[in-house]
mmCIF file of C-alpha atoms in Angstrom:
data_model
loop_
_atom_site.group_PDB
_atom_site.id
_atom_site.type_symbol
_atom_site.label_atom_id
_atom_site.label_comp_id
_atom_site.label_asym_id
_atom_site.label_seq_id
_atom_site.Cartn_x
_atom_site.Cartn_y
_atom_site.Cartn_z
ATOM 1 C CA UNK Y 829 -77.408 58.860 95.478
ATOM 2 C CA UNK Y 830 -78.592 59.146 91.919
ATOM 3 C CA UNK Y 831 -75.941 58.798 89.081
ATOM 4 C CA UNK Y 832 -75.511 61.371 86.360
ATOM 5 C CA UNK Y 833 -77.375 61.063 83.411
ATOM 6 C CA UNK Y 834 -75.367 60.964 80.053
ATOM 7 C CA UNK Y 835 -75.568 63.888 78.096
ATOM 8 C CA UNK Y 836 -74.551 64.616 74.410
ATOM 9 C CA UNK Y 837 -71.840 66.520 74.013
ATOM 10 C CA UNK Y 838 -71.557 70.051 73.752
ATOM 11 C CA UNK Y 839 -68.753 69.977 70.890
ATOM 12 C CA UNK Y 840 -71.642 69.228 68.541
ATOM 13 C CA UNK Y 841 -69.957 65.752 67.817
ATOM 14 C CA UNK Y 842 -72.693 63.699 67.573
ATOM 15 C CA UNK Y 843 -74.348 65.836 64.800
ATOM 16 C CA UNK Y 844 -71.082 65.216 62.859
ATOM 17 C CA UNK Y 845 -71.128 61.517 62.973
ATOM 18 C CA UNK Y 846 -74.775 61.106 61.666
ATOM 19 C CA UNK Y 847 -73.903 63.752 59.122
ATOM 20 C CA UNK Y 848 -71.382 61.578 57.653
ATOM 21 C CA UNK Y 849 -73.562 58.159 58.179
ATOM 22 C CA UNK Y 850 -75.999 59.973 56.343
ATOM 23 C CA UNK Y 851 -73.225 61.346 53.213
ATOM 24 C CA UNK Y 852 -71.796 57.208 53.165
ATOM 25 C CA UNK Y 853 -75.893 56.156 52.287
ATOM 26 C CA UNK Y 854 -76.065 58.342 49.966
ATOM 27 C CA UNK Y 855 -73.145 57.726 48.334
ATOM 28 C CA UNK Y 856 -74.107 53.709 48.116
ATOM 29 C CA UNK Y 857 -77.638 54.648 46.295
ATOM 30 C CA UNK Y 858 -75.624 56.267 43.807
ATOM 31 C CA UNK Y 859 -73.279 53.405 42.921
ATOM 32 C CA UNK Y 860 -76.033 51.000 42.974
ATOM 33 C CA UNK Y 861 -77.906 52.755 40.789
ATOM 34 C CA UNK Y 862 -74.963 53.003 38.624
ATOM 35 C CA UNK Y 863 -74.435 49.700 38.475
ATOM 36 C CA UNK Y 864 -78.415 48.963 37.775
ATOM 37 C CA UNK Y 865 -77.978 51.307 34.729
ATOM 38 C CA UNK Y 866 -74.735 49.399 33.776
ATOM 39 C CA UNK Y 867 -76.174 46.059 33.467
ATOM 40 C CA UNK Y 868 -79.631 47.692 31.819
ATOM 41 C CA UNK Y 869 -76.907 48.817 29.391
ATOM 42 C CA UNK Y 870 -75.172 45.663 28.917
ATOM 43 C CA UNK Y 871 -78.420 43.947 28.666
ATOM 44 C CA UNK Y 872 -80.039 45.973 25.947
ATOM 45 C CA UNK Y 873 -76.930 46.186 24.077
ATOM 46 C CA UNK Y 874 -76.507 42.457 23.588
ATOM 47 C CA UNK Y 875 -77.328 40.716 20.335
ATOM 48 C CA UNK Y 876 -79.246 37.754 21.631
ATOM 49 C CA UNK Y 877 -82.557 37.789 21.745
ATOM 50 C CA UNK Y 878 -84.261 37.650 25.207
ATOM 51 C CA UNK Y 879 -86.419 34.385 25.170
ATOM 52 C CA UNK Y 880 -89.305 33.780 27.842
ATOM 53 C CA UNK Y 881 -90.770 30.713 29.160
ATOM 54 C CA UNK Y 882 -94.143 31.652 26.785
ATOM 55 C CA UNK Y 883 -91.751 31.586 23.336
ATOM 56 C CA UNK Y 884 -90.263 28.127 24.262
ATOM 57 C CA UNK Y 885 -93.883 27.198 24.835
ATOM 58 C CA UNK Y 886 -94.888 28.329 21.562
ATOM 59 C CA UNK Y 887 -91.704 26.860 19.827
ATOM 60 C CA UNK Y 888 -92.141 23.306 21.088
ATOM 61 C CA UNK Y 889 -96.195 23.694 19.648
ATOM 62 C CA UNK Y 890 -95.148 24.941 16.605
ATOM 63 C CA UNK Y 891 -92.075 21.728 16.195
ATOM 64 C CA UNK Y 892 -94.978 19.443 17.409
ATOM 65 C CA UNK Y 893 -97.651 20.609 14.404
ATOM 66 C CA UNK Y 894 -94.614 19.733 12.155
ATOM 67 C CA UNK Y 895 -94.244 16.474 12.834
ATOM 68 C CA UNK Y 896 -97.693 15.779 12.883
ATOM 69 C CA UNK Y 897 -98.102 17.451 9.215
ATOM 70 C CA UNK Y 898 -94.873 15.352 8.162
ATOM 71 C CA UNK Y 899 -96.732 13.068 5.481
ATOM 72 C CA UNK Y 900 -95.739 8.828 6.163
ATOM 73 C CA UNK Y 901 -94.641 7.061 3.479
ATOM 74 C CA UNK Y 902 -96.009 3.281 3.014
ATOM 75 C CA UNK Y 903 -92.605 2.482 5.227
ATOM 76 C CA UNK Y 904 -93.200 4.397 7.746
ATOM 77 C CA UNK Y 905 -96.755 3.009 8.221
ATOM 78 C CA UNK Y 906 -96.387 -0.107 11.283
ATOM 79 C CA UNK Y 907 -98.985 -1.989 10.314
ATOM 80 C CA UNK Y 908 -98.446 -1.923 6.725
ATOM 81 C CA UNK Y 909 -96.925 -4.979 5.631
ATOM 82 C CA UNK Y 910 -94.817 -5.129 2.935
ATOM 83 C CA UNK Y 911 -95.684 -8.450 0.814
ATOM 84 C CA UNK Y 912 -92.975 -9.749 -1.537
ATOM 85 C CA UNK Y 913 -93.598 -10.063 -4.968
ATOM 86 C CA UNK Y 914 -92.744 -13.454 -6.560
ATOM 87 C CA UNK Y 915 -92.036 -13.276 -10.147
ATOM 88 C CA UNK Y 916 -93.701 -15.730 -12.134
ATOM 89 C CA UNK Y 917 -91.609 -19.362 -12.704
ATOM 90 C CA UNK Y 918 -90.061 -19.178 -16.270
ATOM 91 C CA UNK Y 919 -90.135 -22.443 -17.749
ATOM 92 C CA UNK Y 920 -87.575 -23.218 -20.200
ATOM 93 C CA UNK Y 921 -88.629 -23.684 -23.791
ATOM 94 C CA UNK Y 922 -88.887 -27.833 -24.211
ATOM 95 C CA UNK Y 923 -85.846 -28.836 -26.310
ATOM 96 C CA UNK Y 924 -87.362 -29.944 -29.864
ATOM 97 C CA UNK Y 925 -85.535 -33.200 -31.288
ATOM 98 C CA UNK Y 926 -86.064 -35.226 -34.229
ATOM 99 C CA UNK Y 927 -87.743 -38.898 -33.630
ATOM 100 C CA UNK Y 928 -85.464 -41.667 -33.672
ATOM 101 C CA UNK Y 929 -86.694 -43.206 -37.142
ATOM 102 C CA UNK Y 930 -85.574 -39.472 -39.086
ATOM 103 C CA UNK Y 931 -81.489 -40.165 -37.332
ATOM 104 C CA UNK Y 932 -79.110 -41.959 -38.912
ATOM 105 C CA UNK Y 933 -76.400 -43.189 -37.537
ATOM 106 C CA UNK Y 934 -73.094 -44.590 -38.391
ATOM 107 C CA UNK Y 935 -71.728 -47.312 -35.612
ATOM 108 C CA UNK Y 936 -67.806 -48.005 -35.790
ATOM 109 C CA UNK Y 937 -65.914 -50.448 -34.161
ATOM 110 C CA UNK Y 938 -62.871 -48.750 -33.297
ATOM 111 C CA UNK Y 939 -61.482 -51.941 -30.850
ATOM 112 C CA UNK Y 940 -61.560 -54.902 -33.147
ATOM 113 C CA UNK Y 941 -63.740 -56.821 -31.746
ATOM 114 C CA UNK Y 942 -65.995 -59.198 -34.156
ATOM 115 C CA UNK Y 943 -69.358 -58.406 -34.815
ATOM 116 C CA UNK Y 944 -69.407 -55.577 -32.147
ATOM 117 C CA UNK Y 945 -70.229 -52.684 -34.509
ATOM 118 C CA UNK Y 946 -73.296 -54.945 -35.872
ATOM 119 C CA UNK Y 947 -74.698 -55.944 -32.076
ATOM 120 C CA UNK Y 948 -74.587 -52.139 -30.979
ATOM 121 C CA UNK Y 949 -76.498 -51.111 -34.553
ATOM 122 C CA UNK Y 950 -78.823 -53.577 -34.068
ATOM 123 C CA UNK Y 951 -79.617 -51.983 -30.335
ATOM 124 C CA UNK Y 952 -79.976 -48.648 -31.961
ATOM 125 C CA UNK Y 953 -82.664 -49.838 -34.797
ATOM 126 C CA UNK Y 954 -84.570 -51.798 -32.011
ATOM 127 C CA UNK Y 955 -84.743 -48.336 -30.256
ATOM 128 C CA UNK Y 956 -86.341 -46.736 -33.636
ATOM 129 C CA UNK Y 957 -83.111 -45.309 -35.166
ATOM 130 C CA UNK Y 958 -82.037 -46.114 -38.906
ATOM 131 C CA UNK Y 959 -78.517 -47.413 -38.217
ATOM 132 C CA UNK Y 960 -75.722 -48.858 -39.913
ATOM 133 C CA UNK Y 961 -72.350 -51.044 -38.739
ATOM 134 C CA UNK Y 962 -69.228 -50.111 -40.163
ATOM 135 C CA UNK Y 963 -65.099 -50.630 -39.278
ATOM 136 C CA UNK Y 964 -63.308 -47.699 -37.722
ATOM 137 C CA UNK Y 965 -60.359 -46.466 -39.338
ATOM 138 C CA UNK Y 966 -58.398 -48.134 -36.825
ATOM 139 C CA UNK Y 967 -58.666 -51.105 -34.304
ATOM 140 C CA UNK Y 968 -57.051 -49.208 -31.376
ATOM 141 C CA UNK Y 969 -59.330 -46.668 -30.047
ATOM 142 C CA UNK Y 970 -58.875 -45.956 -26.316
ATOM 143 C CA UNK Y 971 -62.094 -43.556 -26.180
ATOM 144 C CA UNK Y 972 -65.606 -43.921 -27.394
ATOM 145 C CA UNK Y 973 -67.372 -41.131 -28.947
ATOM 146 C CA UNK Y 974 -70.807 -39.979 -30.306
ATOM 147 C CA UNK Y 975 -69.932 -37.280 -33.285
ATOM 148 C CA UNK Y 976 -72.258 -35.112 -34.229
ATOM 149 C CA UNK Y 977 -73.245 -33.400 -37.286
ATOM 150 C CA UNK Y 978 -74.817 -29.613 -36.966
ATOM 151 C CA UNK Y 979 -78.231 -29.611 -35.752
ATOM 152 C CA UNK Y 980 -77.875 -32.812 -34.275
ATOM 153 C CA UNK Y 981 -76.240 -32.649 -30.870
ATOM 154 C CA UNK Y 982 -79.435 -33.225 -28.797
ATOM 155 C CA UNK Y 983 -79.890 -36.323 -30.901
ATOM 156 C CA UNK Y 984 -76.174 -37.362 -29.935
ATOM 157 C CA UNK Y 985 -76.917 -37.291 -26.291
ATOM 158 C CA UNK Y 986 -79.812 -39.272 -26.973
ATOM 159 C CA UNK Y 987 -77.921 -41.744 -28.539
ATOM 160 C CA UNK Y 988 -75.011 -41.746 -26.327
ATOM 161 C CA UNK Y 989 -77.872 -43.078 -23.489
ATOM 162 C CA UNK Y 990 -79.207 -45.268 -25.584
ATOM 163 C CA UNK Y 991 -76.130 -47.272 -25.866
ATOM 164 C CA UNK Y 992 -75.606 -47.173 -21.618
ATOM 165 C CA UNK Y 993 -73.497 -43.804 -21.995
ATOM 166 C CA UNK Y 994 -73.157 -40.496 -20.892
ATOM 167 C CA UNK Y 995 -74.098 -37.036 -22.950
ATOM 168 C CA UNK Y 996 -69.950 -36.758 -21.679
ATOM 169 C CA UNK Y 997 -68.666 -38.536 -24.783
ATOM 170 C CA UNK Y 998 -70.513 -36.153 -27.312
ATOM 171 C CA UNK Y 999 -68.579 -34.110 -29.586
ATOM 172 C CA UNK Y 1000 -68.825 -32.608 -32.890
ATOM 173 C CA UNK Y 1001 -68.109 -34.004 -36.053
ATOM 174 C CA UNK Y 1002 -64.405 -33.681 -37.969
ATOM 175 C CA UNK Y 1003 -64.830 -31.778 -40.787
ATOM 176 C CA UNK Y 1004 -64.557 -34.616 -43.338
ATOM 177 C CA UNK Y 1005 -66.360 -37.609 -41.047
ATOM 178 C CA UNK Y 1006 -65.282 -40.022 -43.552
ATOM 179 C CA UNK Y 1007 -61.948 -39.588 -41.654
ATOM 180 C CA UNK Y 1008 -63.517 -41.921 -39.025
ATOM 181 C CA UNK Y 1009 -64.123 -44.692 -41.117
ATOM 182 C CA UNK Y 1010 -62.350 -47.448 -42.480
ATOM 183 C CA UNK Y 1011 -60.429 -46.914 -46.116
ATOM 184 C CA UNK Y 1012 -62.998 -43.878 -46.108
ATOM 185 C CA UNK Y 1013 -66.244 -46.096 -47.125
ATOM 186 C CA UNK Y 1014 -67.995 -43.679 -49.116
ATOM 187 C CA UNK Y 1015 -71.226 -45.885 -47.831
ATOM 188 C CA UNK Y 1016 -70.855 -44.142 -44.934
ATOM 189 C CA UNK Y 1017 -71.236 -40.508 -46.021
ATOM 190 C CA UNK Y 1018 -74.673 -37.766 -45.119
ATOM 191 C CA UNK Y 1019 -74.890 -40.075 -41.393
ATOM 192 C CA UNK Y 1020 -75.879 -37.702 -38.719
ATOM 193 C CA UNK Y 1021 -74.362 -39.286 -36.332
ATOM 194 C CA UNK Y 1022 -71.261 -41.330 -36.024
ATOM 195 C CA UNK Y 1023 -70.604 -43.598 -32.943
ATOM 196 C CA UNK Y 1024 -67.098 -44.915 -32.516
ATOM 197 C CA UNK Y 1025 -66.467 -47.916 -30.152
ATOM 198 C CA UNK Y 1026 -63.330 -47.657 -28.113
ATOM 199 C CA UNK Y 1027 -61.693 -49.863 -25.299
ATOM 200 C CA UNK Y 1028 -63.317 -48.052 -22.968
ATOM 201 C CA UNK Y 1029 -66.011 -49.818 -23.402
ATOM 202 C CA UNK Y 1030 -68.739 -47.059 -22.110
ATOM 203 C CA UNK Y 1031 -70.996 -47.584 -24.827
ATOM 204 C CA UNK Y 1032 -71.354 -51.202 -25.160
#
């Protein structure tokens, strides 16, 4: 026995349903292609320019020139070394002082002590200096000194040595020296130097 074969119906149903399969494609062409002109739109209207692969290319060529035209100073240059300049050594002017025979100098005994103002002027004249030995004003002088008279203060320091000193004890002049000597001997005026023996015993 041979089974029916299937026919379509005869309501005309089947036409209807690919009819509307047919109406739903259409209808989804037509909203894609809505959309595709949307975003066309939306593209075209934007502000930013559209860059391609090729522009980037030519961007990073044309950044690349620039730093190779970018002139290098003398720092930027590796195997430049910079070489340190060394100013020249300033020597100090030599200090000019007059020789020991054009000084004179005054030597008081400011501590009492007999015949000390005579030894210490006869040390000075053995070193070349025209020296004298006179009394102090007074016997009790703690500190020795080497006053100076202008002009002469590198000649002090000099002196000050000469006796076993320092340059420390140097020191100008009073105004009047005769102030440092005994019942102001006018004898012992236009020194240029006046050395005054104290207790302390630094310069002899």
């Amino acid at each position: 026995m041979t089974a029916p074969g299937r026919y379509a119906a005869s309501d005309n149903s089947f036409t209807k349903s690919t009819a509307t399969a047919a109406a739903r494609g259409g209808i989804l062409i037509v909203i894609a292609i809505v959309i595709g002109v949307l975003l066309l739109w939306q593209g075209f209207d934007s502000d930013e320019p559209i860059t391609t692969v090729e522009d980037e290319t030519d961007e990073t060529g044309d950044d690349a020139e620039e730093e190779e035209a970018t002139p290098t100073t003398a720092g930027d240059d590796p195997e430049e070394v910079d070489t340190p300049t060394t100013a020249a050594p300033t020597t100090a002017a030599p200090v000019v002082v007059d020789p020991p025979n054009s000084v004179k100098v005054a030597v008081l005994n400011g501590r009492g002590e007999p015949g000390l103002a005579g030894a210490r002027k006869d040390h000075l004249t053995t070193a070349g200096y025209v020296a004298e030995g006179f009394n102090a004003d007074t016997f009790d002088k703690e500190f020795s000194r080497v006053y100076y008279t202008p002009g002469y203060e590198d000649e002090a320091e000099l002196v000050a040595v000469a006796l076993n000193g320092s340059p420390s004890v140097v020191e100008r002049v009073p105004t009047d020296p005769l102030t440092l000597v005994a019942d102001s001997n006018p004898s012992a005026a236009d020194f240029n130097i006046y050395v005054v023996l104290g207790a302390d015993a630094v310069l002899g």
